[in-house]
CSV table of C-alpha atoms in Angstrom, one decimal:
chain,number,residue,atom,x,y,z
X,1119,MET,CA,17.4,-13.6,26.0
X,1120,LEU,CA,13.7,-13.2,25.1
X,1121,GLY,CA,13.9,-9.4,24.8
X,1122,ALA,CA,16.7,-9.3,22.3
X,1123,SER,CA,16.3,-8.7,18.6
X,1124,PRO,CA,16.2,-11.5,16.1
X,1125,GLY,CA,19.7,-12.7,15.6
X,1126,VAL,CA,21.5,-12.9,12.3
X,1127,GLU,CA,25.1,-12.7,11.2
X,1128,ARG,CA,26.6,-9.4,12.3
X,1129,VAL,CA,28.8,-9.0,9.2
X,1130,THR,CA,27.8,-5.8,7.3
X,1131,PRO,CA,27.6,-6.4,3.5
X,1132,ASN,CA,29.7,-4.3,1.2
X,1133,PRO,CA,27.9,-3.4,-2.0
X,1134,ALA,CA,31.1,-2.1,-3.5
X,1135,VAL,CA,32.5,-5.6,-3.9
X,1136,GLY,CA,29.2,-7.2,-4.9
X,1137,GLU,CA,27.9,-8.4,-1.5
X,1138,LYS,CA,24.1,-8.3,-1.2
X,1139,VAL,CA,22.1,-7.5,1.9
X,1140,ARG,CA,21.3,-10.7,3.8
X,1141,GLU,CA,17.7,-11.9,4.0
X,1142,GLY,CA,15.9,-13.4,7.0
X,1143,HIS,CA,12.5,-14.6,8.0
X,1144,PRO,CA,10.1,-11.8,9.2
X,1145,ALA,CA,10.2,-11.3,12.9
X,1146,VAL,CA,7.4,-12.4,15.3
X,1147,PHE,CA,5.9,-9.8,17.4
X,1148,VAL,CA,5.8,-10.5,21.2
X,1149,LEU,CA,3.6,-9.2,24.0
X,1150,ASP,CA,4.1,-9.7,27.7
X,1151,LYS,CA,1.5,-11.3,29.9
X,1152,HIS,CA,-0.3,-7.9,30.3
X,1153,GLY,CA,-0.3,-7.2,26.6
X,1154,ALA,CA,2.6,-4.7,26.6
X,1155,PRO,CA,4.9,-5.0,23.5
X,1156,LEU,CA,8.3,-6.6,24.0
X,1157,GLN,CA,11.2,-6.9,21.5
X,1158,SER,CA,10.4,-9.0,18.5
X,1159,THR,CA,11.8,-12.5,18.2
X,1160,THR,CA,12.7,-15.1,15.6
X,1161,PRO,CA,10.1,-17.6,14.3
X,1162,ALA,CA,12.3,-20.4,15.7
X,1163,ARG,CA,12.2,-18.9,19.1
X,1164,ALA,CA,8.5,-18.3,18.9
X,1165,ARG,CA,7.8,-21.9,18.0
X,1166,LYS,CA,9.8,-23.1,21.0
X,1167,LEU,CA,7.9,-20.8,23.3
X,1168,LEU,CA,4.6,-22.1,21.9
X,1169,LYS,CA,5.7,-25.7,22.1
X,1170,THR,CA,6.7,-25.4,25.7
X,1171,GLY,CA,3.5,-23.7,26.7
X,1172,ARG,CA,5.2,-20.4,27.7
X,1173,ALA,CA,3.3,-18.4,25.1
X,1174,VAL,CA,0.0,-18.4,23.3
X,1175,VAL,CA,-1.0,-17.1,19.9
X,1176,ALA,CA,-2.5,-13.6,20.2
X,1177,ARG,CA,-3.0,-12.9,16.5
X,1178,HIS,CA,-2.7,-14.9,13.3
X,1179,THR,CA,-1.8,-12.2,10.7
X,1180,PRO,CA,0.6,-10.5,11.3
X,1181,PHE,CA,1.7,-13.3,13.7
X,1182,VAL,CA,1.8,-12.1,17.4
X,1183,ILE,CA,2.4,-14.2,20.5
X,1184,ARG,CA,1.8,-13.4,24.1
X,1185,VAL,CA,4.3,-14.7,26.7
X,1186,LYS,CA,2.5,-15.9,29.8
X,1187,ASP,CA,5.4,-15.7,32.3
X,1188,ARG,CA,7.1,-12.5,31.5
X,1189,THR,CA,6.5,-8.8,32.0
X,1190,ILE,CA,8.1,-5.8,30.4
X,1191,ALA,CA,9.9,-4.9,33.6
X,1192,GLU,CA,11.7,-8.2,33.5
X,1193,SER,CA,12.7,-8.0,29.8
X,1194,GLN,CA,15.4,-6.1,27.8
X,1195,VAL,CA,13.5,-3.9,25.4
X,1196,ASP,CA,15.8,-2.1,22.9
X,1197,GLY,CA,13.0,-0.6,20.9
X,1198,VAL,CA,12.3,-0.5,17.2
X,1199,GLU,CA,11.7,2.2,14.6
X,1200,LEU,CA,9.2,2.6,11.7
X,1201,GLY,CA,9.8,3.8,8.2
X,1202,VAL,CA,6.8,5.0,6.1
X,1203,ASP,CA,6.9,5.5,2.3
X,1204,PRO,CA,3.5,7.0,1.4
X,1205,GLY,CA,2.0,6.6,-2.0
X,1206,SER,CA,-1.2,7.1,-3.9
X,1207,LYS,CA,-2.0,3.4,-4.4
X,1208,HIS,CA,0.4,1.7,-2.0
X,1209,THR,CA,2.2,2.7,1.2
X,1210,GLY,CA,5.3,0.8,2.4
X,1211,ILE,CA,5.9,0.4,6.1
X,1212,ALA,CA,9.1,-1.1,7.5
X,1213,VAL,CA,9.9,-2.2,11.1
X,1214,PHE,CA,13.6,-2.2,11.9
X,1215,THR,CA,16.2,-1.7,14.6
X,1216,ASN,CA,18.7,1.1,14.4
X,1217,THR,CA,22.1,0.6,16.1
X,1218,GLY,CA,24.6,3.3,15.4
X,1219,GLY,CA,23.3,4.0,11.9
X,1220,ASN,CA,23.1,0.3,11.1
X,1221,ARG,CA,19.5,-0.9,10.3
X,1222,ARG,CA,18.2,-4.4,10.5
X,1223,GLY,CA,14.9,-5.0,8.8
X,1224,LEU,CA,12.5,-7.0,10.9
X,1225,TYR,CA,9.1,-6.8,9.1
X,1226,GLY,CA,7.7,-5.2,6.0
X,1227,ILE,CA,4.1,-4.3,5.1
X,1228,ALA,CA,2.8,-3.2,1.7
X,1229,LEU,CA,-0.5,-1.4,2.4
X,1230,ALA,CA,-2.7,-1.4,-0.7
X,1231,HIS,CA,-5.2,1.5,-0.5
X,1232,ARG,CA,-8.7,1.5,-2.0
X,1233,GLY,CA,-9.0,5.2,-2.6
X,1234,GLY,CA,-9.8,4.5,-6.3
X,1235,SER,CA,-12.8,2.3,-5.5
X,1236,ILE,CA,-14.1,4.8,-3.0
X,1237,ARG,CA,-13.9,7.5,-5.7
X,1238,ASN,CA,-15.7,5.3,-8.2
X,1239,LYS,CA,-18.5,4.4,-5.8
X,1240,MET,CA,-19.1,8.0,-4.8
X,1241,SER,CA,-19.2,9.0,-8.5
X,1242,GLN,CA,-21.7,6.3,-9.1
X,1243,ARG,CA,-23.8,7.4,-6.2
X,1244,ALA,CA,-23.8,10.9,-7.5
X,1245,ALA,CA,-24.8,9.7,-11.0
X,1246,TYR,CA,-27.7,7.8,-9.6
X,1247,ARG,CA,-29.0,10.8,-7.6
X,1248,ARG,CA,-28.5,13.1,-10.6
X,1249,GLY,CA,-30.4,10.7,-12.9
X,1250,ARG,CA,-33.3,10.3,-10.5
X,1251,ARG,CA,-33.5,14.0,-10.0
X,1252,SER,CA,-33.3,14.9,-13.7
X,1253,ARG,CA,-36.2,12.4,-14.4
X,1254,ASN,CA,-38.3,14.3,-12.0
X,1255,LEU,CA,-38.8,11.4,-9.6
X,1256,ARG,CA,-39.7,11.8,-6.0
X,1257,TYR,CA,-36.2,12.5,-4.6
X,1258,ARG,CA,-34.7,15.2,-2.5
X,1259,ALA,CA,-33.8,18.5,-4.2
X,1260,PRO,CA,-30.2,19.5,-4.7
X,1261,ARG,CA,-28.6,21.3,-1.8
X,1262,PHE,CA,-26.3,24.3,-2.2
X,1263,SER,CA,-26.5,26.2,1.1
X,1264,ASN,CA,-24.5,23.7,3.2
X,1265,ARG,CA,-21.4,23.1,1.1
X,1266,THR,CA,-18.9,24.9,3.3
X,1267,LYS,CA,-16.0,22.6,4.1
X,1268,PRO,CA,-14.0,22.9,7.3
X,1269,ARG,CA,-10.3,23.8,7.3
X,1270,GLY,CA,-8.2,20.8,6.5
X,1271,TRP,CA,-11.0,18.9,4.8
X,1272,LEU,CA,-10.0,15.9,2.7
X,1273,ALA,CA,-12.1,14.0,0.2
X,1274,PRO,CA,-13.1,10.5,1.4
X,1275,SER,CA,-10.8,8.8,-1.0
X,1276,LEU,CA,-7.9,10.9,0.2
X,1277,ARG,CA,-8.8,10.7,3.9
X,1278,HIS,CA,-8.9,6.9,3.5
X,1279,ARG,CA,-5.2,6.9,2.7
X,1280,VAL,CA,-4.3,8.8,5.8
X,1281,GLU,CA,-6.6,6.8,8.1
X,1282,THR,CA,-5.4,3.4,6.9
X,1283,THR,CA,-1.7,4.4,7.2
X,1284,MET,CA,-2.4,5.7,10.7
X,1285,ALA,CA,-4.3,2.6,11.6
X,1286,TRP,CA,-1.4,0.4,10.7
X,1287,THR,CA,1.2,2.5,12.5
X,1288,ALA,CA,-1.0,2.4,15.6
X,1289,ARG,CA,-1.3,-1.4,15.3
X,1290,LEU,CA,2.4,-1.9,15.0
X,1291,ALA,CA,2.9,0.4,18.0
X,1292,ARG,CA,0.7,-2.0,20.0
X,1293,TRP,CA,2.7,-5.1,18.9
X,1294,ALA,CA,6.2,-3.6,19.0
X,1295,PRO,CA,8.0,-0.9,21.2
X,1296,VAL,CA,8.1,1.8,18.5
X,1297,GLN,CA,10.3,4.7,19.5
X,1298,THR,CA,10.7,6.8,16.3
X,1299,VAL,CA,8.8,7.1,13.0
X,1300,HIS,CA,10.7,8.1,9.8
X,1301,LEU,CA,8.4,9.6,7.1
X,1302,GLU,CA,9.4,10.2,3.5
X,1303,ARG,CA,8.5,13.7,2.6
X,1304,VAL,CA,7.0,13.3,-0.9
X,1305,ALA,CA,6.4,16.4,-3.0
X,1306,PHE,CA,5.2,16.6,-6.6
X,1307,ASP,CA,4.9,20.1,-8.2
X,1308,THR,CA,2.2,19.2,-10.7
X,1309,HIS,CA,2.0,22.6,-12.3
X,1310,THR,CA,5.8,22.9,-12.8
X,1311,ILE,CA,5.8,19.3,-14.2
X,1312,SER,CA,3.0,20.2,-16.6
X,1313,ALA,CA,4.5,23.5,-17.7
X,1314,GLY,CA,8.0,22.1,-18.3
X,1315,ARG,CA,9.7,25.2,-16.9
X,1316,PRO,CA,10.3,26.9,-13.6
X,1317,LEU,CA,7.5,29.1,-12.4
X,1318,GLU,CA,7.8,32.3,-10.5
X,1319,GLY,CA,5.6,34.9,-8.8
X,1320,ALA,CA,2.0,35.2,-9.9
X,1321,GLU,CA,2.4,32.1,-12.1
X,1322,TYR,CA,1.9,29.9,-9.0
X,1323,GLN,CA,-1.5,31.4,-8.5
X,1324,HIS,CA,-2.7,29.0,-11.1
X,1325,GLY,CA,-0.6,26.0,-9.9
X,1326,THR,CA,-0.1,23.8,-6.8
X,1327,LEU,CA,2.7,23.2,-4.3
X,1328,HIS,CA,6.3,22.9,-5.2
X,1329,GLY,CA,9.5,20.8,-5.2
X,1330,THR,CA,10.2,17.8,-7.4
X,1331,GLU,CA,12.3,16.7,-10.4
X,1332,VAL,CA,10.7,15.7,-13.7
X,1333,ARG,CA,12.9,12.7,-13.9
X,1334,GLU,CA,11.6,11.2,-10.7
X,1335,TYR,CA,8.0,11.8,-11.8
X,1336,LEU,CA,8.7,10.1,-15.1
X,1337,LEU,CA,10.3,7.1,-13.5
X,1338,ALA,CA,7.2,6.7,-11.3
X,1339,LYS,CA,4.8,7.3,-14.2
X,1340,TRP,CA,6.4,4.7,-16.6
X,1341,GLY,CA,7.1,2.1,-13.9
X,1342,ARG,CA,10.9,2.6,-14.0
X,1343,ALA,CA,11.0,0.7,-17.3
X,1344,CYS,CA,11.6,1.6,-21.0
X,1345,ALA,CA,8.4,2.9,-22.5
X,1346,TYR,CA,9.2,1.3,-25.9
X,1347,CYS,CA,10.6,-2.2,-25.0
X,1348,GLY,CA,9.7,-2.6,-21.3
X,1349,ALA,CA,13.3,-3.2,-20.2
X,1350,THR,CA,13.9,-2.8,-16.4
X,1351,ALA,CA,17.0,-2.6,-14.3
X,1352,VAL,CA,18.9,-0.7,-17.0
X,1353,PRO,CA,20.0,2.9,-17.4
X,1354,LEU,CA,17.1,5.0,-18.6
X,1355,ASN,CA,17.1,8.3,-20.5
X,1356,ILE,CA,14.4,10.9,-20.9
X,1357,ASP,CA,13.1,10.8,-24.5
X,1358,HIS,CA,10.7,13.1,-26.4
X,1359,ILE,CA,7.8,11.1,-27.7
X,1360,HIS,CA,7.3,13.8,-30.5
X,1361,PRO,CA,10.9,15.0,-31.3
X,1362,ARG,CA,11.7,18.7,-30.6
X,1363,SER,CA,13.1,18.9,-34.1
X,1364,LYS,CA,9.6,18.2,-35.4
X,1365,GLY,CA,7.8,20.6,-33.1
X,1366,GLY,CA,7.6,18.5,-29.9
X,1367,SER,CA,7.6,20.4,-26.6
X,1368,ASP,CA,9.3,19.8,-23.3
X,1369,ARG,CA,6.0,19.3,-21.4
X,1370,VAL,CA,5.8,16.3,-19.3
X,1371,GLY,CA,3.1,14.8,-21.4
X,1372,ASN,CA,5.6,14.6,-24.3
X,1373,LEU,CA,8.3,12.9,-22.2
X,1374,CYS,CA,8.9,9.2,-21.4
X,1375,THR,CA,11.7,7.0,-20.2
X,1376,ALA,CA,13.7,5.0,-22.8
X,1377,CYS,CA,16.6,2.6,-22.6
X,1378,ILE,CA,19.8,3.6,-24.4
X,1379,PRO,CA,19.3,1.2,-27.4
X,1380,CYS,CA,15.7,2.3,-28.0
X,1381,ASN,CA,16.7,6.0,-27.5
X,1382,ARG,CA,19.4,5.6,-30.2
X,1383,ALA,CA,17.2,3.6,-32.5
X,1384,LYS,CA,14.4,6.2,-32.4
X,1385,ASN,CA,16.7,9.1,-32.8
X,1386,ASN,CA,14.6,12.1,-34.1
X,1387,ARG,CA,11.9,9.9,-35.7
X,1388,SER,CA,8.3,10.4,-34.7
X,1389,VAL,CA,6.8,7.7,-32.4
X,1390,GLU,CA,4.3,6.8,-35.1
X,1391,ASP,CA,7.2,6.0,-37.5
X,1392,PHE,CA,9.3,4.3,-34.9
X,1393,LEU,CA,6.4,2.0,-33.8
X,1394,SER,CA,4.7,1.6,-37.1
X,1395,THR,CA,4.9,-2.2,-36.8
X,1396,SER,CA,3.5,-2.3,-33.3
X,1397,PRO,CA,0.2,-0.4,-33.3
X,1398,LYS,CA,-0.9,-1.8,-29.9
X,1399,GLN,CA,2.3,-0.6,-28.2
X,1400,LEU,CA,1.9,2.8,-30.0
X,1401,ALA,CA,-1.6,3.2,-28.6
X,1402,ARG,CA,-0.4,2.3,-25.1
X,1403,ILE,CA,2.3,4.9,-25.1
X,1404,LEU,CA,0.1,7.6,-26.5
X,1405,ALA,CA,-2.6,6.8,-23.9
X,1406,ASN,CA,-0.2,6.7,-21.0
X,1407,ALA,CA,1.4,10.0,-22.0
X,1408,LYS,CA,-2.0,11.7,-21.5
X,1409,VAL,CA,-2.6,10.2,-18.1
X,1410,PRO,CA,-3.4,13.0,-15.6
X,1411,LEU,CA,-1.3,13.8,-12.6
X,1412,ARG,CA,-4.0,12.3,-10.3
X,1413,ASP,CA,-1.5,10.1,-8.2
X,1414,ALA,CA,0.9,13.0,-7.7
X,1415,ALA,CA,-2.0,15.3,-6.6
X,1416,ALA,CA,-3.3,12.6,-4.2
X,1417,VAL,CA,0.1,12.4,-2.5
X,1418,ASN,CA,0.4,16.2,-2.3
X,1419,ALA,CA,-3.0,16.5,-0.7
X,1420,THR,CA,-2.4,14.0,2.0
X,1421,ARG,CA,1.2,14.5,3.0
X,1422,SER,CA,0.6,17.4,5.4
X,1423,ALA,CA,-2.4,15.6,7.0
X,1424,LEU,CA,-0.3,12.4,7.5
X,1425,ARG,CA,2.5,14.4,9.1
X,1426,ARG,CA,0.2,16.1,11.5
X,1427,ALA,CA,-1.5,12.8,12.5
X,1428,LEU,CA,1.9,11.1,13.1
X,1429,ASP,CA,3.1,14.0,15.2
X,1430,ALA,CA,0.0,13.7,17.4
X,1431,ALA,CA,0.4,9.9,17.8
X,1432,PHE,CA,4.2,9.4,18.3
X,1433,PRO,CA,6.7,11.2,20.4
X,1434,ALA,CA,9.4,11.4,17.7
X,1435,VAL,CA,8.7,11.8,14.0
X,1436,ARG,CA,11.5,12.6,11.5
X,1437,THR,CA,11.0,13.5,7.8
X,1438,ALA,CA,13.4,13.0,4.9
X,1439,SER,CA,13.3,13.7,1.2
X,1440,GLY,CA,12.7,11.2,-1.5
X,1441,GLY,CA,16.1,12.0,-2.9
X,1442,ARG,CA,17.8,10.8,0.2
X,1443,THR,CA,15.7,7.6,0.2
X,1444,LYS,CA,16.7,6.9,-3.4
X,1445,TRP,CA,20.4,7.6,-2.6
X,1446,ASN,CA,20.3,5.2,0.4
X,1447,ARG,CA,18.6,2.5,-1.6
X,1448,THR,CA,21.1,2.8,-4.5
X,1449,ARG,CA,24.1,2.9,-2.1
X,1450,THR,CA,23.0,-0.3,-0.3
X,1451,GLY,CA,22.2,-2.1,-3.6
X,1452,LEU,CA,18.5,-2.7,-2.9
X,1453,PRO,CA,15.8,-2.9,-5.5
X,1454,LYS,CA,12.9,-0.5,-5.8
X,1455,THR,CA,9.9,-1.5,-3.7
X,1456,HIS,CA,7.7,0.4,-1.3
X,1457,THR,CA,8.8,-1.6,1.7
X,1458,LEU,CA,12.5,-1.3,0.9
X,1459,ASP,CA,12.0,2.5,0.4
X,1460,ALA,CA,10.4,2.6,3.8
X,1461,LEU,CA,13.5,0.9,5.2
X,1462,CYS,CA,15.8,3.4,3.5
X,1463,VAL,CA,14.0,6.6,4.7
X,1464,GLY,CA,16.1,9.1,6.6
X,1465,HIS,CA,19.8,9.1,7.7
X,1466,LEU,CA,21.5,5.7,7.8
X,1467,ASP,CA,24.9,4.2,7.2
X,1468,THR,CA,24.3,0.5,6.4
X,1469,ILE,CA,21.5,-2.1,6.1
X,1470,ASP,CA,22.6,-5.6,7.0
X,1471,ARG,CA,19.3,-7.5,6.9
X,1472,ILE,CA,15.9,-7.3,5.1
X,1473,PRO,CA,12.9,-9.6,5.6
X,1474,ARG,CA,12.6,-12.4,3.1
X,1475,THR,CA,8.9,-12.0,2.6
X,1476,VAL,CA,6.5,-9.0,2.7
X,1477,LEU,CA,3.0,-8.9,4.0
X,1478,ILE,CA,0.5,-7.3,1.6
X,1479,ALA,CA,-2.4,-5.8,3.4
X,1480,ALA,CA,-5.1,-4.8,0.9
X,1481,ALA,CA,-7.9,-2.6,2.2
X,1482,THR,CA,-11.1,-4.4,1.4
X,1483,GLY,CA,-13.5,-2.6,3.7
X,1484,ARG,CA,-16.0,-4.1,6.2
X,1485,GLY,CA,-18.9,-4.5,3.8
X,1486,THR,CA,-21.6,-2.0,3.0
X,1487,TYR,CA,-24.4,-0.3,4.8
X,1488,THR,CA,-26.8,-0.6,2.0
X,1489,ARG,CA,-29.1,-3.6,2.1
X,1490,THR,CA,-30.2,-3.4,-1.6
X,1491,ARG,CA,-28.6,-3.8,-5.0
X,1492,THR,CA,-29.6,-1.4,-7.8
X,1493,ASP,CA,-30.1,-1.8,-11.5
X,1494,ARG,CA,-28.4,0.4,-14.0
X,1495,TYR,CA,-31.0,3.1,-13.5
X,1496,GLY,CA,-30.5,3.2,-9.7
X,1497,PHE,CA,-33.7,1.4,-8.6
X,1498,PRO,CA,-33.5,-1.4,-6.1
X,1499,ARG,CA,-33.6,-4.9,-7.6
X,1500,LEU,CA,-32.3,-7.1,-4.8
X,1501,ARG,CA,-32.6,-7.0,-1.0
X,1502,LEU,CA,-29.9,-8.3,1.2
X,1503,PRO,CA,-30.3,-9.8,4.7
X,1504,ARG,CA,-30.3,-7.5,7.7
X,1505,VAL,CA,-27.6,-9.5,9.5
X,1506,LYS,CA,-24.0,-10.2,8.4
X,1507,THR,CA,-23.2,-13.1,10.7
X,1508,PHE,CA,-24.2,-16.7,9.9
X,1509,PHE,CA,-23.3,-19.7,11.9
X,1510,GLY,CA,-20.8,-17.6,13.9
X,1511,TYR,CA,-18.9,-16.4,10.8
X,1512,GLN,CA,-19.1,-13.3,8.6
X,1513,THR,CA,-17.6,-12.4,5.2
X,1514,GLY,CA,-13.9,-11.5,5.5
X,1515,ASP,CA,-13.1,-13.8,8.5
X,1516,LEU,CA,-9.8,-15.7,8.2
X,1517,ALA,CA,-10.6,-19.4,8.7
X,1518,HIS,CA,-9.1,-22.8,8.3
X,1519,ALA,CA,-11.2,-25.6,6.7
X,1520,VAL,CA,-10.6,-29.3,6.8
X,1521,VAL,CA,-12.9,-31.0,4.3
X,1522,PRO,CA,-12.8,-34.8,4.7
X,1523,ALA,CA,-14.4,-35.9,1.4
X,1524,GLY,CA,-15.8,-34.6,-1.9
X,1525,LYS,CA,-14.5,-32.5,-4.7
X,1526,ASN,CA,-13.1,-30.0,-2.2
X,1527,ALA,CA,-11.4,-32.5,0.1
X,1528,GLY,CA,-8.3,-31.2,1.7
X,1529,THR,CA,-7.1,-28.4,4.0
X,1530,HIS,CA,-7.8,-24.8,3.0
X,1531,THR,CA,-6.9,-21.5,4.7
X,1532,GLY,CA,-8.0,-18.1,3.6
X,1533,ARG,CA,-10.8,-15.4,3.7
X,1534,ILE,CA,-14.4,-16.7,3.6
X,1535,ALA,CA,-17.6,-15.4,2.1
X,1536,VAL,CA,-20.6,-16.5,4.1
X,1537,ARG,CA,-24.1,-17.5,3.0
X,1538,ALA,CA,-27.3,-17.9,4.9
X,1539,SER,CA,-27.5,-21.5,3.5
X,1540,GLY,CA,-24.3,-22.5,5.5
X,1541,SER,CA,-22.4,-23.2,2.3
X,1542,PHE,CA,-19.4,-20.8,2.3
X,1543,ASN,CA,-16.7,-19.8,-0.2
X,1544,ILE,CA,-13.1,-19.6,0.8
X,1545,ARG,CA,-10.4,-17.8,-1.2
X,1546,THR,CA,-6.9,-19.2,-0.7
X,1547,ARG,CA,-3.6,-18.3,-2.3
X,1548,HIS,CA,-4.4,-21.1,-4.9
X,1549,GLY,CA,-7.8,-19.7,-5.9
X,1550,LEU,CA,-11.5,-19.7,-5.0
X,1551,ILE,CA,-13.1,-22.8,-3.5
X,1552,GLN,CA,-16.9,-22.8,-3.4
X,1553,GLY,CA,-19.5,-24.7,-1.5
X,1554,VAL,CA,-17.7,-25.6,1.7
X,1555,ARG,CA,-20.0,-26.4,4.6
X,1556,HIS,CA,-19.7,-24.2,7.7
X,1557,GLU,CA,-19.1,-27.3,10.0
X,1558,HIS,CA,-15.7,-27.8,8.4
X,1559,PHE,CA,-14.4,-24.3,9.3
X,1560,HIS,CA,-12.3,-23.2,12.3
X,1561,LEU,CA,-12.0,-19.5,12.9
X,1562,LEU,CA,-8.4,-18.1,12.9
X,1563,GLN,CA,-9.0,-14.3,12.9
X,1564,ARG,CA,-12.0,-12.0,12.7
X,1565,ALA,CA,-12.5,-9.8,9.7
X,1566,ASP,CA,-10.6,-6.5,10.2
X,1567,GLY,CA,-11.2,-4.9,6.8
X,1568,TYR,CA,-8.0,-6.2,5.1
X,1569,GLY,CA,-7.1,-9.1,2.9
X,1570,TYR,CA,-3.7,-10.6,3.5
X,1571,THR,CA,-1.2,-12.2,1.1
X,1572,THR,CA,2.6,-12.5,1.0
X,1573,ARG,CA,5.2,-12.0,-1.7
X,1574,PRO,CA,9.0,-12.3,-1.8
X,1575,GLU,CA,10.8,-9.1,-1.0
X,1576,GLY,CA,12.4,-7.4,-4.0
X,1577,VAL,CA,9.5,-8.1,-6.4
X,1578,VAL,CA,8.8,-4.8,-8.1
X,1579,SER,CA,5.2,-3.6,-7.5
X,1580,ASP,CA,3.2,-0.6,-8.7
X,1581,ALA,CA,5.4,2.4,-8.3
X,1582,THR,CA,2.7,4.8,-7.0
């Protein structure tokens, strides 16, 4: 039946005897003839519907089809659920079905934020303005009387994380019958982590928030790998970079993760002595130990705003702790990725299927309002065209190019960068191809502010 979920074997894996969770192709989203979401289907079923003319392509990435002879009233719609694992740099979103505590992963999206680039651009803009003002050039005077921020205000780099996550949950709700959203409740107590001891009473007047374990923060900070040898997927201990026997403290800046062999080999030696033959590795560890808690603070600042936005957009939103997510992932034998964490959020019994590949949606923006490029002093040096569309295309469009001859002969698919001359660039998964004429392109999807790539599920990415 068209409305049924993608079919796979119904045997539930048993991690206790070494059985792994089965993998399957990502599901295809289905709309009825009026655009209402139906139950997702398999790629094979979608190809059959397209081949027989019963369906048309509604969107290229993620792949969505629209059935021409079916309405939602004539279909069996069981509904799907979303899992959201928020992070500072990446957010994992999983689409799955839930039947009696058994989850079957249908689709995974790793959303890459650009909060860091937003922060850098705003800092650069402030530096330009400050420089022009200090040189007594004709520029507006500094303003101090209109700096009151409304309640709930977030910096643009933080607001971006909430808005992109909400944009993708709203998109998925348009393509699939979402009934419930499961949100991981992330909490990093940055002041307690820094102090290395519990805080009480007035001590919290100088700190922020509450509720995490130092071990979980260290695993995220050091990429769940040994700080000394880089080993992963092994038991990790917490080690003092400067030993306590030689005056080292318990502050988080003096702690790192270490595998058992490295921990025993280092013993109570100083890190300078232990890594005397590896100066580059020593410099990396000392630099990483002093990294500020910026990512933890970003997650803390946005978690309440994200929860309120989800509550306003969806009828049922459930939250769960990061500890339960880790317990579910460990119990089911899954590796640590953002999308698999999203699949493991909340109460569940088993997971019998995960998508074989994950869509990575990297926020690229929709260009810039400014029509000039500045030199290092902030003065304009280059003026850009007033229009962004040339020959029916604009930068960021997803297109398919068939080049009959020349050094770029072949078939290419990817995001394009347009030029007024009509000679475009296209970035594919194999690299950048320059100088392709606009006559060879066929539009697949308009630019939507994201760049899309795929990767196999289970590949460990940035932990934040």
